[in-house]
Amino acid sequence: MILRQILRLSSLFHSTVSIHLRRNIGFSAIVFNKTKELDPVQKLFLDKIREYNTKSKQAGGPVDAGPDFQKDMNESLARLQRAYGEGDLTKFPEFKFE
């Protein structure tokens, strides 16, 4: 009986330690990757993400979105307002608990 409990606790300890080790190894891989030079594909990907981020901040919304996108967005918002009631659907709702 005691041997079973010891084996059960050791397997639980083993699984817990292995999960933490996997997480730490994964995190350390990210940290070490930032310290060394990125490969060209990763660098290109990060450069494009940063470029899109600056463009979207300047445009104040989606980049290179034409009038069709705005029309579809307005139609979708109107349909959602009809289905779920009034209010601004582009903002997260505020909850008030009394």
PDB file of N, CA and C in Angstrom:
ATOM      1  N   MET A   1       0.830  -1.196   0.000  1.00  0.00           N
ATOM      2  CA  MET A   1       0.000   0.000   0.000  1.00  0.00           C
ATOM      3  C   MET A   1       0.868   1.250   0.000  1.00  0.00           C
ATOM      4  N   ILE A   2       1.834   1.296   0.880  1.00  0.00           N
ATOM      5  CA  ILE A   2       2.719   2.457   0.940  1.00  0.00           C
ATOM      6  C   ILE A   2       3.555   2.537  -0.334  1.00  0.00           C
ATOM      7  N   LEU A   3       3.955   1.378  -0.843  1.00  0.00           N
ATOM      8  CA  LEU A   3       4.741   1.354  -2.071  1.00  0.00           C
ATOM      9  C   LEU A   3       3.939   1.912  -3.239  1.00  0.00           C
ATOM     10  N   ARG A   4       2.654   1.583  -3.301  1.00  0.00           N
ATOM     11  CA  ARG A   4       1.792   2.122  -4.363  1.00  0.00           C
ATOM     12  C   ARG A   4       1.703   3.639  -4.282  1.00  0.00           C
ATOM     13  N   GLN A   5       1.530   4.163  -3.078  1.00  0.00           N
ATOM     14  CA  GLN A   5       1.443   5.622  -2.909  1.00  0.00           C
ATOM     15  C   GLN A   5       2.760   6.293  -3.296  1.00  0.00           C
ATOM     16  N   ILE A   6       3.862   5.676  -2.927  1.00  0.00           N
ATOM     17  CA  ILE A   6       5.168   6.235  -3.290  1.00  0.00           C
ATOM     18  C   ILE A   6       5.341   6.235  -4.801  1.00  0.00           C
ATOM     19  N   LEU A   7       4.974   5.151  -5.467  1.00  0.00           N
ATOM     20  CA  LEU A   7       5.083   5.075  -6.927  1.00  0.00           C
ATOM     21  C   LEU A   7       4.157   6.087  -7.600  1.00  0.00           C
ATOM     22  N   ARG A   8       2.947   6.234  -7.051  1.00  0.00           N
ATOM     23  CA  ARG A   8       2.000   7.194  -7.607  1.00  0.00           C
ATOM     24  C   ARG A   8       2.540   8.618  -7.465  1.00  0.00           C
ATOM     25  N   LEU A   9       3.074   8.943  -6.286  1.00  0.00           N
ATOM     26  CA  LEU A   9       3.643  10.272  -6.072  1.00  0.00           C
ATOM     27  C   LEU A   9       4.879  10.503  -6.924  1.00  0.00           C
ATOM     28  N   SER A  10       5.688   9.469  -7.121  1.00  0.00           N
ATOM     29  CA  SER A  10       6.882   9.639  -7.948  1.00  0.00           C
ATOM     30  C   SER A  10       6.506   9.863  -9.404  1.00  0.00           C
ATOM     31  N   SER A  11       5.463   9.177  -9.893  1.00  0.00           N
ATOM     32  CA  SER A  11       5.036   9.404 -11.271  1.00  0.00           C
ATOM     33  C   SER A  11       4.430  10.799 -11.429  1.00  0.00           C
ATOM     34  N   LEU A  12       3.697  11.255 -10.419  1.00  0.00           N
ATOM     35  CA  LEU A  12       3.147  12.603 -10.446  1.00  0.00           C
ATOM     36  C   LEU A  12       4.271  13.632 -10.429  1.00  0.00           C
ATOM     37  N   PHE A  13       5.269  13.400  -9.575  1.00  0.00           N
ATOM     38  CA  PHE A  13       6.423  14.298  -9.509  1.00  0.00           C
ATOM     39  C   PHE A  13       7.167  14.301 -10.836  1.00  0.00           C
ATOM     40  N   HIS A  14       7.336  13.122 -11.429  1.00  0.00           N
ATOM     41  CA  HIS A  14       8.038  13.017 -12.702  1.00  0.00           C
ATOM     42  C   HIS A  14       7.300  13.792 -13.800  1.00  0.00           C
ATOM     43  N   SER A  15       5.980  13.647 -13.882  1.00  0.00           N
ATOM     44  CA  SER A  15       5.222  14.347 -14.916  1.00  0.00           C
ATOM     45  C   SER A  15       5.259  15.858 -14.704  1.00  0.00           C
ATOM     46  N   THR A  16       5.190  16.293 -13.459  1.00  0.00           N
ATOM     47  CA  THR A  16       5.245  17.726 -13.160  1.00  0.00           C
ATOM     48  C   THR A  16       6.598  18.306 -13.532  1.00  0.00           C
ATOM     49  N   VAL A  17       7.648  17.609 -13.177  1.00  0.00           N
ATOM     50  CA  VAL A  17       8.999  18.083 -13.505  1.00  0.00           C
ATOM     51  C   VAL A  17       9.210  18.103 -15.009  1.00  0.00           C
ATOM     52  N   SER A  18       8.714  17.096 -15.714  1.00  0.00           N
ATOM     53  CA  SER A  18       8.915  17.057 -17.159  1.00  0.00           C
ATOM     54  C   SER A  18       8.163  18.192 -17.854  1.00  0.00           C
ATOM     55  N   ILE A  19       6.986  18.529 -17.355  1.00  0.00           N
ATOM     56  CA  ILE A  19       6.236  19.649 -17.940  1.00  0.00           C
ATOM     57  C   ILE A  19       7.000  20.951 -17.744  1.00  0.00           C
ATOM     58  N   HIS A  20       7.511  21.179 -16.536  1.00  0.00           N
ATOM     59  CA  HIS A  20       8.251  22.407 -16.270  1.00  0.00           C
ATOM     60  C   HIS A  20       9.543  22.468 -17.084  1.00  0.00           C
ATOM     61  N   LEU A  21      10.217  21.343 -17.229  1.00  0.00           N
ATOM     62  CA  LEU A  21      11.441  21.333 -18.025  1.00  0.00           C
ATOM     63  C   LEU A  21      11.151  21.643 -19.486  1.00  0.00           C
ATOM     64  N   ARG A  22      10.073  21.069 -20.031  1.00  0.00           N
ATOM     65  CA  ARG A  22       9.717  21.360 -21.423  1.00  0.00           C
ATOM     66  C   ARG A  22       9.404  22.837 -21.612  1.00  0.00           C
ATOM     67  N   ARG A  23       8.672  23.425 -20.671  1.00  0.00           N
ATOM     68  CA  ARG A  23       8.351  24.850 -20.760  1.00  0.00           C
ATOM     69  C   ARG A  23       9.611  25.700 -20.691  1.00  0.00           C
ATOM     70  N   ASN A  24      10.506  25.372 -19.759  1.00  0.00           N
ATOM     71  CA  ASN A  24      11.722  26.156 -19.603  1.00  0.00           C
ATOM     72  C   ASN A  24      12.639  26.014 -20.798  1.00  0.00           C
ATOM     73  N   ILE A  25      12.725  24.817 -21.352  1.00  0.00           N
ATOM     74  CA  ILE A  25      13.553  24.631 -22.538  1.00  0.00           C
ATOM     75  C   ILE A  25      12.962  25.401 -23.713  1.00  0.00           C
ATOM     76  N   GLY A  26      11.644  25.382 -23.862  1.00  0.00           N
ATOM     77  CA  GLY A  26      11.007  26.143 -24.939  1.00  0.00           C
ATOM     78  C   GLY A  26      11.226  27.629 -24.781  1.00  0.00           C
ATOM     79  N   PHE A  27      11.124  28.120 -23.556  1.00  0.00           N
ATOM     80  CA  PHE A  27      11.335  29.545 -23.310  1.00  0.00           C
ATOM     81  C   PHE A  27      12.788  29.926 -23.531  1.00  0.00           C
ATOM     82  N   SER A  28      13.704  29.084 -23.083  1.00  0.00           N
ATOM     83  CA  SER A  28      15.122  29.413 -23.272  1.00  0.00           C
ATOM     84  C   SER A  28      15.492  29.386 -24.742  1.00  0.00           C
ATOM     85  N   ALA A  29      14.840  28.548 -25.542  1.00  0.00           N
ATOM     86  CA  ALA A  29      15.108  28.541 -26.980  1.00  0.00           C
ATOM     87  C   ALA A  29      14.726  29.877 -27.598  1.00  0.00           C
ATOM     88  N   ILE A  30      13.628  30.469 -27.142  1.00  0.00           N
ATOM     89  CA  ILE A  30      13.211  31.776 -27.650  1.00  0.00           C
ATOM     90  C   ILE A  30      14.212  32.843 -27.236  1.00  0.00           C
ATOM     91  N   VAL A  31      14.668  32.787 -25.994  1.00  0.00           N
ATOM     92  CA  VAL A  31      15.623  33.782 -25.509  1.00  0.00           C
ATOM     93  C   VAL A  31      16.938  33.674 -26.261  1.00  0.00           C
ATOM     94  N   PHE A  32      17.434  32.460 -26.449  1.00  0.00           N
ATOM     95  CA  PHE A  32      18.694  32.285 -27.165  1.00  0.00           C
ATOM     96  C   PHE A  32      18.547  32.661 -28.623  1.00  0.00           C
ATOM     97  N   ASN A  33      17.365  32.465 -29.188  1.00  0.00           N
ATOM     98  CA  ASN A  33      17.131  32.824 -30.585  1.00  0.00           C
ATOM     99  C   ASN A  33      17.188  34.329 -30.776  1.00  0.00           C
ATOM    100  N   LYS A  34      16.755  35.097 -29.777  1.00  0.00           N
ATOM    101  CA  LYS A  34      16.800  36.547 -29.893  1.00  0.00           C
ATOM    102  C   LYS A  34      18.214  37.074 -29.784  1.00  0.00           C
ATOM    103  N   THR A  35      19.080  36.368 -29.077  1.00  0.00           N
ATOM    104  CA  THR A  35      20.436  36.856 -28.902  1.00  0.00           C
ATOM    105  C   THR A  35      21.290  36.595 -30.141  1.00  0.00           C
ATOM    106  N   LYS A  36      21.032  35.528 -30.852  1.00  0.00           N
ATOM    107  CA  LYS A  36      21.815  35.278 -32.065  1.00  0.00           C
ATOM    108  C   LYS A  36      21.083  35.854 -33.276  1.00  0.00           C
ATOM    109  N   GLU A  37      21.734  35.861 -34.385  1.00  0.00           N
ATOM    110  CA  GLU A  37      21.158  36.410 -35.619  1.00  0.00           C
ATOM    111  C   GLU A  37      20.043  35.506 -36.134  1.00  0.00           C
ATOM    112  N   LEU A  38      18.951  36.093 -36.576  1.00  0.00           N
ATOM    113  CA  LEU A  38      17.836  35.334 -37.123  1.00  0.00           C
ATOM    114  C   LEU A  38      18.179  34.855 -38.522  1.00  0.00           C
ATOM    115  N   ASP A  39      17.534  33.781 -38.929  1.00  0.00           N
ATOM    116  CA  ASP A  39      17.749  33.361 -40.308  1.00  0.00           C
ATOM    117  C   ASP A  39      16.985  34.313 -41.229  1.00  0.00           C
ATOM    118  N   PRO A  40      17.322  34.352 -42.510  1.00  0.00           N
ATOM    119  CA  PRO A  40      16.738  35.356 -43.418  1.00  0.00           C
ATOM    120  C   PRO A  40      15.222  35.309 -43.524  1.00  0.00           C
ATOM    121  N   VAL A  41      14.633  34.119 -43.459  1.00  0.00           N
ATOM    122  CA  VAL A  41      13.177  34.011 -43.577  1.00  0.00           C
ATOM    123  C   VAL A  41      12.504  34.600 -42.346  1.00  0.00           C
ATOM    124  N   GLN A  42      13.030  34.286 -41.151  1.00  0.00           N
ATOM    125  CA  GLN A  42      12.463  34.851 -39.929  1.00  0.00           C
ATOM    126  C   GLN A  42      12.619  36.364 -39.914  1.00  0.00           C
ATOM    127  N   LYS A  43      13.772  36.839 -40.352  1.00  0.00           N
ATOM    128  CA  LYS A  43      14.017  38.282 -40.381  1.00  0.00           C
ATOM    129  C   LYS A  43      13.052  38.978 -41.331  1.00  0.00           C
ATOM    130  N   LEU A  44      12.852  38.405 -42.519  1.00  0.00           N
ATOM    131  CA  LEU A  44      11.915  38.976 -43.485  1.00  0.00           C
ATOM    132  C   LEU A  44      10.501  38.994 -42.919  1.00  0.00           C
ATOM    133  N   PHE A  45      10.099  37.908 -42.258  1.00  0.00           N
ATOM    134  CA  PHE A  45       8.770  37.824 -41.660  1.00  0.00           C
ATOM    135  C   PHE A  45       8.591  38.897 -40.597  1.00  0.00           C
ATOM    136  N   LEU A  46       9.562  39.054 -39.701  1.00  0.00           N
ATOM    137  CA  LEU A  46       9.462  40.069 -38.655  1.00  0.00           C
ATOM    138  C   LEU A  46       9.466  41.475 -39.236  1.00  0.00           C
ATOM    139  N   ASP A  47      10.281  41.699 -40.280  1.00  0.00           N
ATOM    140  CA  ASP A  47      10.300  43.019 -40.924  1.00  0.00           C
ATOM    141  C   ASP A  47       8.942  43.355 -41.523  1.00  0.00           C
ATOM    142  N   LYS A  48       8.282  42.389 -42.160  1.00  0.00           N
ATOM    143  CA  LYS A  48       6.964  42.622 -42.760  1.00  0.00           C
ATOM    144  C   LYS A  48       5.906  42.890 -41.687  1.00  0.00           C
ATOM    145  N   ILE A  49       5.985  42.173 -40.569  1.00  0.00           N
ATOM    146  CA  ILE A  49       5.033  42.410 -39.483  1.00  0.00           C
ATOM    147  C   ILE A  49       5.214  43.815 -38.920  1.00  0.00           C
ATOM    148  N   ARG A  50       6.469  44.219 -38.722  1.00  0.00           N
ATOM    149  CA  ARG A  50       6.733  45.567 -38.202  1.00  0.00           C
ATOM    150  C   ARG A  50       6.289  46.636 -39.194  1.00  0.00           C
ATOM    151  N   GLU A  51       6.517  46.403 -40.479  1.00  0.00           N
ATOM    152  CA  GLU A  51       6.088  47.353 -41.507  1.00  0.00           C
ATOM    153  C   GLU A  51       4.568  47.495 -41.522  1.00  0.00           C
ATOM    154  N   TYR A  52       3.852  46.355 -41.442  1.00  0.00           N
ATOM    155  CA  TYR A  52       2.392  46.400 -41.410  1.00  0.00           C
ATOM    156  C   TYR A  52       1.904  47.127 -40.164  1.00  0.00           C
ATOM    157  N   ASN A  53       2.580  46.916 -39.042  1.00  0.00           N
ATOM    158  CA  ASN A  53       2.194  47.575 -37.794  1.00  0.00           C
ATOM    159  C   ASN A  53       2.308  49.086 -37.924  1.00  0.00           C
ATOM    160  N   THR A  54       3.390  49.572 -38.494  1.00  0.00           N
ATOM    161  CA  THR A  54       3.532  51.025 -38.655  1.00  0.00           C
ATOM    162  C   THR A  54       2.508  51.568 -39.648  1.00  0.00           C
ATOM    163  N   LYS A  55       2.245  50.838 -40.734  1.00  0.00           N
ATOM    164  CA  LYS A  55       1.249  51.292 -41.712  1.00  0.00           C
ATOM    165  C   LYS A  55      -0.148  51.324 -41.101  1.00  0.00           C
ATOM    166  N   SER A  56      -0.480  50.315 -40.299  1.00  0.00           N
ATOM    167  CA  SER A  56      -1.823  50.279 -39.721  1.00  0.00           C
ATOM    168  C   SER A  56      -2.003  51.376 -38.683  1.00  0.00           C
ATOM    169  N   LYS A  57      -0.930  51.732 -37.965  1.00  0.00           N
ATOM    170  CA  LYS A  57      -1.033  52.848 -37.023  1.00  0.00           C
ATOM    171  C   LYS A  57      -1.216  54.164 -37.763  1.00  0.00           C
ATOM    172  N   GLN A  58      -0.548  54.325 -38.893  1.00  0.00           N
ATOM    173  CA  GLN A  58      -0.696  55.553 -39.672  1.00  0.00           C
ATOM    174  C   GLN A  58      -2.079  55.644 -40.306  1.00  0.00           C
ATOM    175  N   ALA A  59      -2.585  54.501 -40.801  1.00  0.00           N
ATOM    176  CA  ALA A  59      -3.890  54.493 -41.462  1.00  0.00           C
ATOM    177  C   ALA A  59      -5.036  54.498 -40.459  1.00  0.00           C
ATOM    178  N   GLY A  60      -4.777  54.072 -39.232  1.00  0.00           N
ATOM    179  CA  GLY A  60      -5.826  54.024 -38.224  1.00  0.00           C
ATOM    180  C   GLY A  60      -6.765  52.856 -38.400  1.00  0.00           C
ATOM    181  N   GLY A  61      -6.346  51.826 -39.078  1.00  0.00           N
ATOM    182  CA  GLY A  61      -7.174  50.648 -39.302  1.00  0.00           C
ATOM    183  C   GLY A  61      -6.483  49.684 -40.232  1.00  0.00           C
ATOM    184  N   PRO A  62      -7.249  48.881 -40.958  1.00  0.00           N
ATOM    185  CA  PRO A  62      -6.653  47.919 -41.883  1.00  0.00           C
ATOM    186  C   PRO A  62      -5.886  48.627 -43.009  1.00  0.00           C
ATOM    187  N   VAL A  63      -4.791  48.001 -43.426  1.00  0.00           N
ATOM    188  CA  VAL A  63      -3.939  48.569 -44.463  1.00  0.00           C
ATOM    189  C   VAL A  63      -4.434  48.104 -45.828  1.00  0.00           C
ATOM    190  N   ASP A  64      -4.423  49.002 -46.789  1.00  0.00           N
ATOM    191  CA  ASP A  64      -4.813  48.725 -48.183  1.00  0.00           C
ATOM    192  C   ASP A  64      -6.218  48.152 -48.298  1.00  0.00           C
ATOM    193  N   ALA A  65      -7.117  48.603 -47.438  1.00  0.00           N
ATOM    194  CA  ALA A  65      -8.509  48.170 -47.511  1.00  0.00           C
ATOM    195  C   ALA A  65      -9.268  49.147 -48.396  1.00  0.00           C
ATOM    196  N   GLY A  66      -9.904  48.615 -49.402  1.00  0.00           N
ATOM    197  CA  GLY A  66     -10.631  49.450 -50.351  1.00  0.00           C
ATOM    198  C   GLY A  66     -12.041  49.727 -49.884  1.00  0.00           C
ATOM    199  N   PRO A  67     -12.822  50.355 -50.749  1.00  0.00           N
ATOM    200  CA  PRO A  67     -14.208  50.670 -50.390  1.00  0.00           C
ATOM    201  C   PRO A  67     -15.076  49.425 -50.213  1.00  0.00           C
ATOM    202  N   ASP A  68     -14.722  48.337 -50.888  1.00  0.00           N
ATOM    203  CA  ASP A  68     -15.488  47.093 -50.713  1.00  0.00           C
ATOM    204  C   ASP A  68     -15.380  46.575 -49.298  1.00  0.00           C
ATOM    205  N   PHE A  69     -14.195  46.674 -48.717  1.00  0.00           N
ATOM    206  CA  PHE A  69     -14.002  46.223 -47.343  1.00  0.00           C
ATOM    207  C   PHE A  69     -14.852  47.055 -46.389  1.00  0.00           C
ATOM    208  N   GLN A  70     -14.842  48.371 -46.560  1.00  0.00           N
ATOM    209  CA  GLN A  70     -15.624  49.233 -45.676  1.00  0.00           C
ATOM    210  C   GLN A  70     -17.120  48.971 -45.834  1.00  0.00           C
ATOM    211  N   LYS A  71     -17.550  48.725 -47.066  1.00  0.00           N
ATOM    212  CA  LYS A  71     -18.961  48.418 -47.321  1.00  0.00           C
ATOM    213  C   LYS A  71     -19.354  47.115 -46.630  1.00  0.00           C
ATOM    214  N   ASP A  72     -18.532  46.071 -46.760  1.00  0.00           N
ATOM    215  CA  ASP A  72     -18.814  44.796 -46.105  1.00  0.00           C
ATOM    216  C   ASP A  72     -18.815  44.940 -44.588  1.00  0.00           C
ATOM    217  N   MET A  73     -17.896  45.747 -44.076  1.00  0.00           N
ATOM    218  CA  MET A  73     -17.812  45.961 -42.626  1.00  0.00           C
ATOM    219  C   MET A  73     -19.081  46.651 -42.126  1.00  0.00           C
ATOM    220  N   ASN A  74     -19.534  47.679 -42.813  1.00  0.00           N
ATOM    221  CA  ASN A  74     -20.749  48.385 -42.404  1.00  0.00           C
ATOM    222  C   ASN A  74     -21.977  47.483 -42.471  1.00  0.00           C
ATOM    223  N   GLU A  75     -22.069  46.649 -43.517  1.00  0.00           N
ATOM    224  CA  GLU A  75     -23.197  45.721 -43.632  1.00  0.00           C
ATOM    225  C   GLU A  75     -23.179  44.692 -42.495  1.00  0.00           C
ATOM    226  N   SER A  76     -21.989  44.191 -42.158  1.00  0.00           N
ATOM    227  CA  SER A  76     -21.884  43.218 -41.075  1.00  0.00           C
ATOM    228  C   SER A  76     -22.269  43.835 -39.738  1.00  0.00           C
ATOM    229  N   LEU A  77     -21.810  45.058 -39.493  1.00  0.00           N
ATOM    230  CA  LEU A  77     -22.168  45.732 -38.250  1.00  0.00           C
ATOM    231  C   LEU A  77     -23.662  46.005 -38.169  1.00  0.00           C
ATOM    232  N   ALA A  78     -24.274  46.398 -39.288  1.00  0.00           N
ATOM    233  CA  ALA A  78     -25.715  46.642 -39.299  1.00  0.00           C
ATOM    234  C   ALA A  78     -26.481  45.355 -39.022  1.00  0.00           C
ATOM    235  N   ARG A  79     -26.040  44.256 -39.618  1.00  0.00           N
ATOM    236  CA  ARG A  79     -26.699  42.965 -39.410  1.00  0.00           C
ATOM    237  C   ARG A  79     -26.566  42.527 -37.946  1.00  0.00           C
ATOM    238  N   LEU A  80     -25.389  42.723 -37.349  1.00  0.00           N
ATOM    239  CA  LEU A  80     -25.202  42.368 -35.942  1.00  0.00           C
ATOM    240  C   LEU A  80     -26.025  43.250 -35.017  1.00  0.00           C
ATOM    241  N   GLN A  81     -26.157  44.534 -35.349  1.00  0.00           N
ATOM    242  CA  GLN A  81     -26.968  45.423 -34.515  1.00  0.00           C
ATOM    243  C   GLN A  81     -28.434  45.038 -34.583  1.00  0.00           C
ATOM    244  N   ARG A  82     -28.899  44.622 -35.754  1.00  0.00           N
ATOM    245  CA  ARG A  82     -30.284  44.162 -35.856  1.00  0.00           C
ATOM    246  C   ARG A  82     -30.486  42.888 -35.045  1.00  0.00           C
ATOM    247  N   ALA A  83     -29.491  42.012 -35.046  1.00  0.00           N
ATOM    248  CA  ALA A  83     -29.636  40.727 -34.363  1.00  0.00           C
ATOM    249  C   ALA A  83     -29.489  40.854 -32.849  1.00  0.00           C
ATOM    250  N   TYR A  84     -28.557  41.712 -32.391  1.00  0.00           N
ATOM    251  CA  TYR A  84     -28.240  41.752 -30.966  1.00  0.00           C
ATOM    252  C   TYR A  84     -28.598  43.053 -30.271  1.00  0.00           C
ATOM    253  N   GLY A  85     -29.230  43.950 -30.947  1.00  0.00           N
ATOM    254  CA  GLY A  85     -29.656  45.179 -30.300  1.00  0.00           C
ATOM    255  C   GLY A  85     -28.736  46.343 -30.594  1.00  0.00           C
ATOM    256  N   GLU A  86     -29.012  47.433 -29.921  1.00  0.00           N
ATOM    257  CA  GLU A  86     -28.280  48.678 -30.158  1.00  0.00           C
ATOM    258  C   GLU A  86     -26.956  48.684 -29.420  1.00  0.00           C
ATOM    259  N   GLY A  87     -26.171  49.702 -29.673  1.00  0.00           N
ATOM    260  CA  GLY A  87     -24.889  49.865 -28.999  1.00  0.00           C
ATOM    261  C   GLY A  87     -23.746  49.845 -29.994  1.00  0.00           C
ATOM    262  N   ASP A  88     -22.595  50.222 -29.519  1.00  0.00           N
ATOM    263  CA  ASP A  88     -21.406  50.247 -30.353  1.00  0.00           C
ATOM    264  C   ASP A  88     -20.760  48.865 -30.337  1.00  0.00           C
ATOM    265  N   LEU A  89     -20.803  48.179 -31.466  1.00  0.00           N
ATOM    266  CA  LEU A  89     -20.289  46.819 -31.528  1.00  0.00           C
ATOM    267  C   LEU A  89     -18.784  46.762 -31.750  1.00  0.00           C
ATOM    268  N   THR A  90     -18.142  47.897 -31.931  1.00  0.00           N
ATOM    269  CA  THR A  90     -16.694  47.891 -32.137  1.00  0.00           C
ATOM    270  C   THR A  90     -15.930  48.014 -30.832  1.00  0.00           C
ATOM    271  N   LYS A  91     -16.646  48.200 -29.704  1.00  0.00           N
ATOM    272  CA  LYS A  91     -15.997  48.325 -28.399  1.00  0.00           C
ATOM    273  C   LYS A  91     -16.427  47.185 -27.498  1.00  0.00           C
ATOM    274  N   PHE A  92     -15.553  46.847 -26.562  1.00  0.00           N
ATOM    275  CA  PHE A  92     -15.867  45.804 -25.592  1.00  0.00           C
ATOM    276  C   PHE A  92     -16.925  46.336 -24.630  1.00  0.00           C
ATOM    277  N   PRO A  93     -17.935  45.534 -24.311  1.00  0.00           N
ATOM    278  CA  PRO A  93     -19.002  46.025 -23.441  1.00  0.00           C
ATOM    279  C   PRO A  93     -18.495  46.288 -22.013  1.00  0.00           C
ATOM    280  N   GLU A  94     -19.124  47.255 -21.377  1.00  0.00           N
ATOM    281  CA  GLU A  94     -18.807  47.571 -19.985  1.00  0.00           C
ATOM    282  C   GLU A  94     -19.863  46.953 -19.098  1.00  0.00           C
ATOM    283  N   PHE A  95     -19.449  46.231 -18.087  1.00  0.00           N
ATOM    284  CA  PHE A  95     -20.345  45.588 -17.167  1.00  0.00           C
ATOM    285  C   PHE A  95     -20.385  46.352 -15.868  1.00  0.00           C
ATOM    286  N   LYS A  96     -21.585  46.547 -15.321  1.00  0.00           N
ATOM    287  CA  LYS A  96     -21.742  47.215 -14.041  1.00  0.00           C
ATOM    288  C   LYS A  96     -22.517  46.300 -13.113  1.00  0.00           C
ATOM    289  N   PHE A  97     -21.857  45.896 -12.051  1.00  0.00           N
ATOM    290  CA  PHE A  97     -22.483  45.029 -11.059  1.00  0.00           C
ATOM    291  C   PHE A  97     -22.828  45.852  -9.836  1.00  0.00           C
ATOM    292  N   GLU A  98     -24.031  45.708  -9.375  1.00  0.00           N
ATOM    293  CA  GLU A  98     -24.456  46.461  -8.202  1.00  0.00           C
ATOM    294  C   GLU A  98     -24.558  45.536  -7.006  1.00  0.00           C
TER     295      GLU A  98
END
